[in-house]
Structures are given as C-alpha cells and as structure tokens.
Amino acid sequence: MSVTAALGFSAAGTAAGIKENGDLDVALVVNEGPGRAAAGVFTTNRVRAAPVVWCSQALQDGELSAVVINSGGANACTGHEGFEDTRATAERAALALAGHDVSDIAVLSTGLIGVRLPMERLLPGVDEAAAKRSRDGGETAAMAIKTTDSVHKTAVAGRDGWAVGGMAKGAGMLAPGLATMLVVLTTDAALDAESLDAALRSATRATFDLIDSDGCMSTNDTVLLLSSGASGLTPAYPDFAEAVRTVCADLSRQIVADAEGASKDIRIDVVNAASEDDAVEVGRSIARNNLLKCAIHGEDPNWGRVLSAIGTTSAAFDPDQLDVAINGVWVCKGGAVGEDRDGVDMTGREVVITASLGAGTTAVTVWTNDLTAAYVHENSVYSS
Amino acid sequence: MSVTAALGFSAAGTAAGIKENGDLDVALVVNEGPGRAAAGVFTTNRVRAAPVVWCSQALQDGELSAVVINSGGANACTGHEGFEDTRATAERAALALAGHDVSDIAVLSTGLIGVRLPMERLLPGVDEAAAKRSRDGGETAAMAIKTTDSVHKTAVAGRDGWAVGGMAKGAGMLAPGLATMLVVLTTDAALDAESLDAALRSATRATFDLIDSDGCMSTNDTVLLLSSGASGLTPAYPDFAEAVRTVCADLSRQIVADAEGASKDIRIDVVNAASEDDAVEVGRSIARNNLLKCAIHGEDPNWGRVLSAIGTTSAAFDPDQLDVAINGVWVCKGGAVGEDRDGVDMTGREVVITASLGAGTTAVTVWTNDLTAAYVHENSVYSS
C-alpha cells in the first residue's frame, strides 16, 4: 500500500539520528517515471517554513521526481540558513539518485519550529534512503514521517489497472502538537500537471481542509501528488478525481482518529446552509469552540455551546430557526429547547453534531476532536 | 466600593433559591436619582439571550432606573417564553420599587443556556432584594452575580466629589465556563446619555474587548453604566472618561485573574503594528492559539507557536521582520532564532509576550490565560 501501491515509485525510510530516540526520521519517495507531472497544496500560513518555500518553487514547472521528508525538525523560522539547509538536502538527493534534477526534488520537514536541522546526520540519511529504496518501501517511508503520530497512515484507491496511493502524518490540517500535516500521494495513471492539480485541489478542499483538530495552522502543511504514468493508462478525469478524493478522505479520517490527546472524533454536519462558505464558517466555528470541545469530552450534549458558536459567524441564519441534533437527538429546535437531552448517548468514540441553519440547501461536514487534559499535557511539554 | 460607591445608588443581594446550593443569586441595583441617564454595550453574538434583547430595548431612550441580575440561569435559547420571563422580572421590580417605569428596568441573567428560569423563586427574590436594598448593599450585590467566579469583583475611581464604581462577574469577555461577563457601573456625576455612551464605548473597547480568555463569546455579555447625578457635579468629559476606563481596566484585570482553571495570566503586547485593527487581530490570534496556551501552561517559551499564530492573520508584516520577546527575552529576532530561550523565567503567574510586527507604530495589549487540565475538567462537567 502507501506511496508504492502505484507502479513507477520506490520508497524507503531510515533512521538518520535526527530523532534522539533512534526512530525512523528520513523518508524518500522516488518517481522512477516515465512521467514526472506533479501538483501540490501548501499551508496558507504566512509564516512558511523553508521547505514549503522550496517546494512551491520546485513545483512551478509542474514536475517532481522525488520527495525527501524528515521528521524531528520543521526547519521553520530558521532564516536564510534554514533555506540553504533545504537546498542542500535536495542537492544531496539529486546526487544520490543520479539523473534527477535538483529543481525536481521536493523537501518536506516536520518537528520543532525554530531549530536548525542536524545536516551532518540528515545528509547521510538521504544517501542511505536512496540506496535502499525499493518497490516495497512504502510502509517504512510512512513510518519515518511520524512525529507525535501513534500510528502510520496509508491509503490506496483505483481500478482497472491504475492506482492512487498515499501516506500521511499529522493530527489535524491545522495541526496540533509540534506537528504538521504532510501527505505524499502517488499515482501510476498518466495525467498532466494541470489535471493533477485540479484533482488534488478538489480533493483537499473537501477533505483535509475540513479537518480542524485544534484550530492551529502549521507553518509546514504540504500535500503532494506525483504521477509516474507507469500504468500506461489515462483514466477519465472524474474517475481519477474520485480516487484521489477517496485516498484523501481515508487519510483525513485517520489523522482525526490519531489526534493528540483526543478521546472523541467529532463529526459536524452543517446542513441547510445558504452557501458552502457559510457552512464551512459555521462548521469551523463549532469545531474551534473550546467550551463545546470540553463538553463533548465530558459526554455532555451541551447544545447551548453549539448555538453560541454559530452566533459568532456571519453565515445567513435566523436564530429562531436553528436546529441542533447530537447523535441524532434534536436537542435544540427553533433556537430553543428541543428533545430531552437525557436521550443522547455519547459513550462512543464518534460524536455527530448536526447543525441545521434553515437558510438553504448546502451541506458540509467538518471533523474535529474533543479537548482533553491529555491534549494539554502533551502540548505543554516542550520536548514531546 | 462597588456600585454603591457613587451617591444616589442603593443595592442588595439575596438568595432566592435559583442556585441549588443556597448561594446568593439575585442582585438589584437601584438608581435613586435624581438623574437616570444610562448607556450599555452588549454581546455581538447573534444568538442573544432574552435579557440582552430586553436591555437593548430598555436603553433606547437612554435611561435606566434599576438593574435586576440573576445568576443560576442565562435565560438564553429559551424562546418566546424566556423573553416573557424577562419581562415579568422587570414588571415585578417596577412593582416592588414603586415609581419606576418597567421600561427603565434592565434585566441581566447568567448561568446555563437553554434552561427556563424558576420564576416562582426569582420573583419573590426580586421583592426581597427591593425591600432590603441599601447604600451599603454594593458588596452583597457583587457577590450575588457570581457563577463560577471564585471571588467577587468591584472597583471604584473618581475625584473632586464624584465617583464611578462598578461590579463584574465573569472570566473573559468571550467568556469561559457556563458563563458570561456582566458588569454594572454607576456614577453620581451628572452626564447625559450620549456622554455616558461615548465614555463607556471608549472604555470597553480598550479593556473588556481586549480580554479573551478562551475565545468563546457569550450570548449574555452586558456592560451597563448608570448615572444618578446625585453629586450635582458634571466633570470635564476627559476626566470622566478616564475614570470609567480606570474602573473597566481594573475589573478586566480581575476577570482575567479569576479565569476558570487558569494558572497563568498572559499579557500580549502587540507593538509596531500598522493599525489598531492589525494589532488587535494579531493579539487575538495569539490569545486563541491553544498550542501556545498549553506551552505557557508548561512554562515553555515556545515562540514558534507565536509566529505560527501571527502567520494566520491578515495584518501587515514581513515574516522576516517579526520579533518576539517572552518576559523580556527576545527569543525570536527577524523571524528566526534570537536570544537563548533558556534565559526566559516563566515561573510567575503573569507572562508577557511582546510581538513586534515591524510595520508601524501602533501598540495594543490583549490579555488571555493559559490552557490547563483544570479548564478542561471544569468545562467538561455539565452541572459545574
């Protein structure tokens, strides 16, 4: 599975010693061709890590031939020297891979902000990963990009002789912990960069963009999609876009399920909104309400906190037309008390909040997590 | 002190049995005249509690003669019946006070959302408070408006024969807990409603609006200012505005210090901003960053989280010109590593974060609190 499910890709993971505990910390994904079209989406945080700046430049020609990823350090807020470290990483990979152009090599980093990477360990790690890369290396690569992730995350989709595979790390698009969301997707379907870009943006908008574990946007978030074309097939665009979306949705759900310190996965269905923008604004406002997130942790169907979160948005709605269900019980009807809150069973890991705005027909689903003492603990210790 | 520091005001607090534990839960503040000019500011949450709707209507003529406040129930999201409960409360107070017009009586509520008030207990409580009101009742009134507050909060300012006094409850303008910020200010200075309104808006903009304990905006937040004119003096407007601001700043600081579950008070000084709007947006973004709030709790000078919070704003800045100090140590200079973070002492209750945007000359201070396991615990239990 993972990034080597699609033909034409090799991968590896290795322990270069960036992480002090000896865990895997360098991953390499290589597009062995024949094609090298690629697309990417990046954090909208204006404080962008050096590797994000590098990758956006590398992608300007719509081609990538390899991705080097390190965990154990985000290389963010590291100034000019940090950018030179990223460039040196790409140069080393180009050298080790022979025949790859440095400007086609993406570099992704995740870990602490404001700390320079130990290049004397990272660069030999790149050599080692290049040497041991293989068609079976996808799982090991997925393990090497973990930071506070408790499990590695992979997914695959496709049919009729072509595939889309991927790996992810992170616990929220707006990532918790020291962390970041990094995703590398690969496909052996033959598509041009423009089609890849369209499929990727459409998929991330409906998946990764709608998971909001803790409202904190990373400086490093990156999602890349590389095409080798090795299957020799060019699927119909809708089929391909659907496969990309399936893999992104799968990885998104895995990220939510692995969010730092979380005890509940909260699915927020905003329905009857006047527009997609309204629905997303309302969903995000609910997802970011700390009081509600605490209540869900306590298995308290506190719909008043849902209403007060909706009330802070600019979405179209009449307060007297708001309905809210928690796990299927309409505890709020017409902006006031509805069905008996004692009928709500919140003992499961997944909690579904349905917020009906009564203003249209658009629906959007946003995912978040509860707020727990474990989250506070994990994020109050610097070296976690 | 409190709301009876100014001449022409009486007050009382009583236990009407709204709170099951028998604590004080009904407060009354009466403007005995001769004047009755007043001003108010209210939550901008579009889901507004019945008493907020009532008060804005009562204030339309710029006059108030009394304020009834209950804790133990917010009377929010209670529909038409909830509004009638508020009206009945005002009517009862008008009856008990004799000679007061029902449309000059403000009603404020705080407590759980989505629960009807026990009117059979509240209304006799109004009678009792009216009967026992006195010039010495300010402290008891301040005690009766507490919900999760650990202490009651009062302040006073003024000079030359006139005074501004006030009481507050709450733990954040965008209030944590089940709670809300309610503030009643009184003055014996003789001013018209327009001057009161200007002084109040100017003061709240610089004080209550800039405390953001947990980013959650209440449905009930209200700040009222009543003038009796009983001193017979009309101070110069700047002197009066300064006194109102002093009282508001004092109460704001008390609210931050009493925030639910907090172990740190965090002062965020945004400096060298291009505009006040920019500075407030940046200050609020930092104040709402859960990861940073956890780090401060752990006494970790994690400036990377400050930068990533700044990066999500639309304020004018160049990422390479950002400087950040924590408790006076410039741990980030020019968007990269600055002075040694080990030099930062965060053991005290107050932590000062200075964020310099390098884009202008405007400075704004926003206050928040850290995020703790105690906050999670307090807000995950419904009946707290």
Short mmCIF file of C-alpha atoms in Angstrom, two decimals, chain A residues 149-352:
data_model
loop_
_atom_site.label_atom_id
_atom_site.label_comp_id
_atom_site.label_asym_id
_atom_site.label_seq_id
_atom_site.Cartn_x
_atom_site.Cartn_y
_atom_site.Cartn_z
CA ASP A 149 1.54 10.19 15.47
CA SER A 150 0.77 6.97 17.28
CA VAL A 151 0.31 5.02 14.05
CA HIS A 152 1.47 5.45 10.46
CA LYS A 153 -1.20 6.28 7.94
CA THR A 154 -1.55 4.95 4.41
CA ALA A 155 -4.37 4.56 1.90
CA VAL A 156 -4.95 3.39 -1.66
CA ALA A 157 -7.66 3.59 -4.30
CA GLY A 158 -8.01 2.99 -8.02
CA ARG A 159 -9.21 0.42 -10.53
CA ASP A 160 -8.81 -1.00 -13.99
CA GLY A 161 -5.04 -1.12 -13.89
CA TRP A 162 -4.18 2.19 -12.23
CA ALA A 163 -3.88 3.24 -8.62
CA VAL A 164 -3.61 6.21 -6.30
CA GLY A 165 -1.73 5.56 -3.08
CA GLY A 166 -0.61 7.79 -0.27
CA MET A 167 0.85 8.29 3.15
CA ALA A 168 0.22 10.97 5.76
CA LYS A 169 1.45 12.19 9.09
CA GLY A 170 -0.25 14.58 11.41
CA ALA A 171 -3.16 15.07 13.68
CA GLY A 172 -5.08 17.93 12.09
CA MET A 173 -4.78 20.09 8.96
CA LEU A 174 -4.42 22.90 11.42
CA ALA A 175 -2.10 20.72 13.21
CA PRO A 176 -1.77 20.01 16.86
CA GLY A 177 1.38 19.29 18.71
CA LEU A 178 4.68 20.33 17.34
CA ALA A 179 3.31 19.00 14.24
CA THR A 180 2.12 19.45 10.80
CA MET A 181 0.22 17.55 8.21
CA LEU A 182 2.42 16.10 5.47
CA VAL A 183 0.91 13.96 2.75
CA VAL A 184 2.51 12.37 -0.30
CA LEU A 185 0.22 10.82 -2.90
CA THR A 186 1.41 8.87 -5.92
CA THR A 187 -0.30 7.52 -8.99
CA ASP A 188 0.73 5.46 -11.96
CA ALA A 189 -2.07 6.96 -14.02
CA ALA A 190 -0.77 9.20 -16.78
CA LEU A 191 -2.10 12.75 -16.34
CA ASP A 192 -0.69 16.17 -16.95
CA ALA A 193 0.17 18.55 -14.13
CA GLU A 194 -2.97 20.60 -14.74
CA SER A 195 -5.28 17.62 -14.22
CA LEU A 196 -3.33 16.51 -11.17
CA ASP A 197 -3.62 20.00 -9.71
CA ALA A 198 -7.37 20.15 -10.32
CA ALA A 199 -7.98 16.72 -8.81
CA LEU A 200 -5.76 17.47 -5.81
CA ARG A 201 -7.32 20.86 -5.03
CA SER A 202 -10.81 19.49 -5.38
CA ALA A 203 -9.97 16.61 -3.04
CA THR A 204 -8.15 18.61 -0.36
CA ARG A 205 -10.91 21.22 -0.27
CA ALA A 206 -13.40 18.52 0.66
CA THR A 207 -11.18 16.50 2.99
CA PHE A 208 -8.02 17.85 4.61
CA ASP A 209 -9.32 21.43 4.58
CA LEU A 210 -12.32 20.32 6.64
CA ILE A 211 -10.50 18.63 9.47
CA ASP A 212 -9.74 21.11 12.21
CA SER A 213 -8.46 19.33 15.24
CA ASP A 214 -7.34 22.33 17.25
CA GLY A 215 -7.56 25.43 15.10
CA CYS A 216 -3.79 25.88 14.95
CA MET A 217 -2.39 26.18 11.44
CA SER A 218 1.07 24.82 10.82
CA THR A 219 3.92 26.54 9.04
CA ASN A 220 4.72 23.34 7.13
CA ASP A 221 1.49 21.67 5.90
CA THR A 222 2.04 20.15 2.49
CA VAL A 223 0.15 17.72 0.26
CA LEU A 224 1.91 16.47 -2.89
CA LEU A 225 0.63 14.30 -5.73
CA LEU A 226 3.15 12.70 -8.09
CA SER A 227 2.33 10.84 -11.28
CA SER A 228 4.69 8.28 -12.84
CA GLY A 229 2.35 7.30 -15.66
CA ALA A 230 3.84 3.82 -15.31
CA SER A 231 0.47 2.12 -15.79
CA GLY A 232 0.33 3.49 -19.31
CA LEU A 233 -3.32 4.36 -18.68
CA THR A 234 -5.07 7.71 -18.58
CA PRO A 235 -8.33 7.34 -16.69
CA ALA A 236 -11.32 9.58 -17.27
CA TYR A 237 -10.81 12.68 -15.12
CA PRO A 238 -13.89 12.14 -12.91
CA ASP A 239 -12.74 8.62 -12.08
CA PHE A 240 -9.28 9.82 -11.23
CA ALA A 241 -10.51 12.76 -9.17
CA GLU A 242 -12.78 10.39 -7.26
CA ALA A 243 -9.86 8.08 -6.48
CA VAL A 244 -7.73 10.99 -5.23
CA ARG A 245 -10.61 12.16 -3.09
CA THR A 246 -11.13 8.68 -1.67
CA VAL A 247 -7.50 8.42 -0.62
CA CYS A 248 -7.54 11.94 0.86
CA ALA A 249 -10.76 11.23 2.78
CA ASP A 250 -9.32 7.99 4.12
CA LEU A 251 -6.10 9.67 5.28
CA SER A 252 -8.07 12.62 6.75
CA ARG A 253 -10.17 10.30 8.83
CA GLN A 254 -7.03 8.51 10.05
CA ILE A 255 -5.50 11.83 11.07
CA VAL A 256 -8.58 12.80 13.10
CA ALA A 257 -8.62 9.40 14.76
CA ASP A 258 -5.00 9.84 15.81
CA ALA A 259 -5.26 13.44 17.07
CA GLU A 260 -3.11 14.22 20.06
CA GLY A 261 -4.80 13.53 23.38
CA ALA A 262 -8.25 13.18 21.83
CA SER A 263 -10.86 10.83 23.23
CA LYS A 264 -13.64 11.69 20.76
CA ASP A 265 -13.84 12.20 17.00
CA ILE A 266 -16.48 14.83 16.33
CA ARG A 267 -18.26 14.94 13.00
CA ILE A 268 -20.02 18.26 12.44
CA ASP A 269 -22.67 18.14 9.73
CA VAL A 270 -23.77 21.66 8.85
CA VAL A 271 -26.94 21.36 6.79
CA ASN A 272 -29.47 23.68 5.17
CA ALA A 273 -26.86 26.41 4.75
CA ALA A 274 -27.22 29.16 2.18
CA SER A 275 -23.77 28.53 0.70
CA GLU A 276 -20.69 26.35 1.05
CA ASP A 277 -18.77 29.29 2.55
CA ASP A 278 -21.47 29.73 5.20
CA ALA A 279 -21.48 26.04 6.02
CA VAL A 280 -17.69 25.89 6.33
CA GLU A 281 -17.60 29.05 8.50
CA VAL A 282 -20.23 27.61 10.84
CA GLY A 283 -18.60 24.17 10.94
CA ARG A 284 -15.21 25.65 11.72
CA SER A 285 -16.62 27.93 14.40
CA ILE A 286 -18.23 24.95 16.12
CA ALA A 287 -15.03 22.91 15.69
CA ARG A 288 -12.96 25.61 17.36
CA ASN A 289 -15.18 26.24 20.39
CA ASN A 290 -13.12 25.11 23.35
CA LEU A 291 -16.11 25.06 25.69
CA LEU A 292 -18.02 22.72 23.40
CA LYS A 293 -14.95 20.53 22.90
CA CYS A 294 -14.65 20.20 26.68
CA ALA A 295 -18.35 19.36 26.97
CA ILE A 296 -18.06 16.62 24.35
CA HIS A 297 -15.11 15.24 26.28
CA GLY A 298 -17.40 15.09 29.31
CA GLU A 299 -20.12 13.42 27.20
CA ASP A 300 -22.37 16.40 27.85
CA PRO A 301 -24.79 17.20 24.95
CA ASN A 302 -24.33 20.93 25.59
CA TRP A 303 -26.19 22.36 22.60
CA GLY A 304 -26.12 25.89 24.05
CA ARG A 305 -22.42 25.98 23.24
CA VAL A 306 -23.18 24.95 19.65
CA LEU A 307 -25.62 27.85 19.33
CA SER A 308 -23.23 30.37 20.85
CA ALA A 309 -20.56 29.22 18.37
CA ILE A 310 -22.95 29.59 15.43
CA GLY A 311 -23.89 33.04 16.73
CA THR A 312 -20.36 34.35 16.24
CA THR A 313 -20.40 33.70 12.49
CA SER A 314 -21.54 35.85 9.60
CA ALA A 315 -23.47 33.00 7.96
CA ALA A 316 -27.07 33.50 6.89
CA PHE A 317 -29.46 32.23 9.57
CA ASP A 318 -32.29 33.30 11.85
CA PRO A 319 -31.53 32.40 15.50
CA ASP A 320 -35.12 31.25 15.89
CA GLN A 321 -34.74 28.77 13.03
CA LEU A 322 -31.65 26.93 14.30
CA ASP A 323 -31.99 23.20 14.97
CA VAL A 324 -29.23 21.11 16.53
CA ALA A 325 -29.03 17.36 16.89
CA ILE A 326 -26.39 15.46 18.86
CA ASN A 327 -26.07 11.82 17.87
CA GLY A 328 -29.47 12.04 16.20
CA VAL A 329 -31.42 13.62 19.07
CA TRP A 330 -32.76 17.08 18.17
CA VAL A 331 -31.91 18.70 21.49
CA CYS A 332 -32.49 22.19 20.07
CA LYS A 333 -35.42 23.10 17.87
CA GLY A 334 -36.15 26.60 16.60
CA GLY A 335 -33.33 28.06 18.69
CA ALA A 336 -34.81 26.77 21.93
CA VAL A 337 -35.11 23.59 23.96
CA GLY A 338 -35.99 20.54 21.87
CA GLU A 339 -35.97 16.84 22.64
CA ASP A 340 -34.80 15.57 26.01
CA ARG A 341 -31.02 15.78 26.28
CA ASP A 342 -31.03 12.74 28.52
CA GLY A 343 -31.84 10.70 25.42
CA VAL A 344 -28.40 11.41 23.89
CA ASP A 345 -25.91 8.54 24.08
CA MET A 346 -22.38 9.91 23.82
CA THR A 347 -20.42 6.93 25.08
CA GLY A 348 -18.92 6.06 21.68
CA ARG A 349 -15.70 7.49 20.23
CA GLU A 350 -17.57 9.21 17.38
CA VAL A 351 -19.98 12.04 18.12
CA VAL A 352 -22.13 13.56 15.38
#
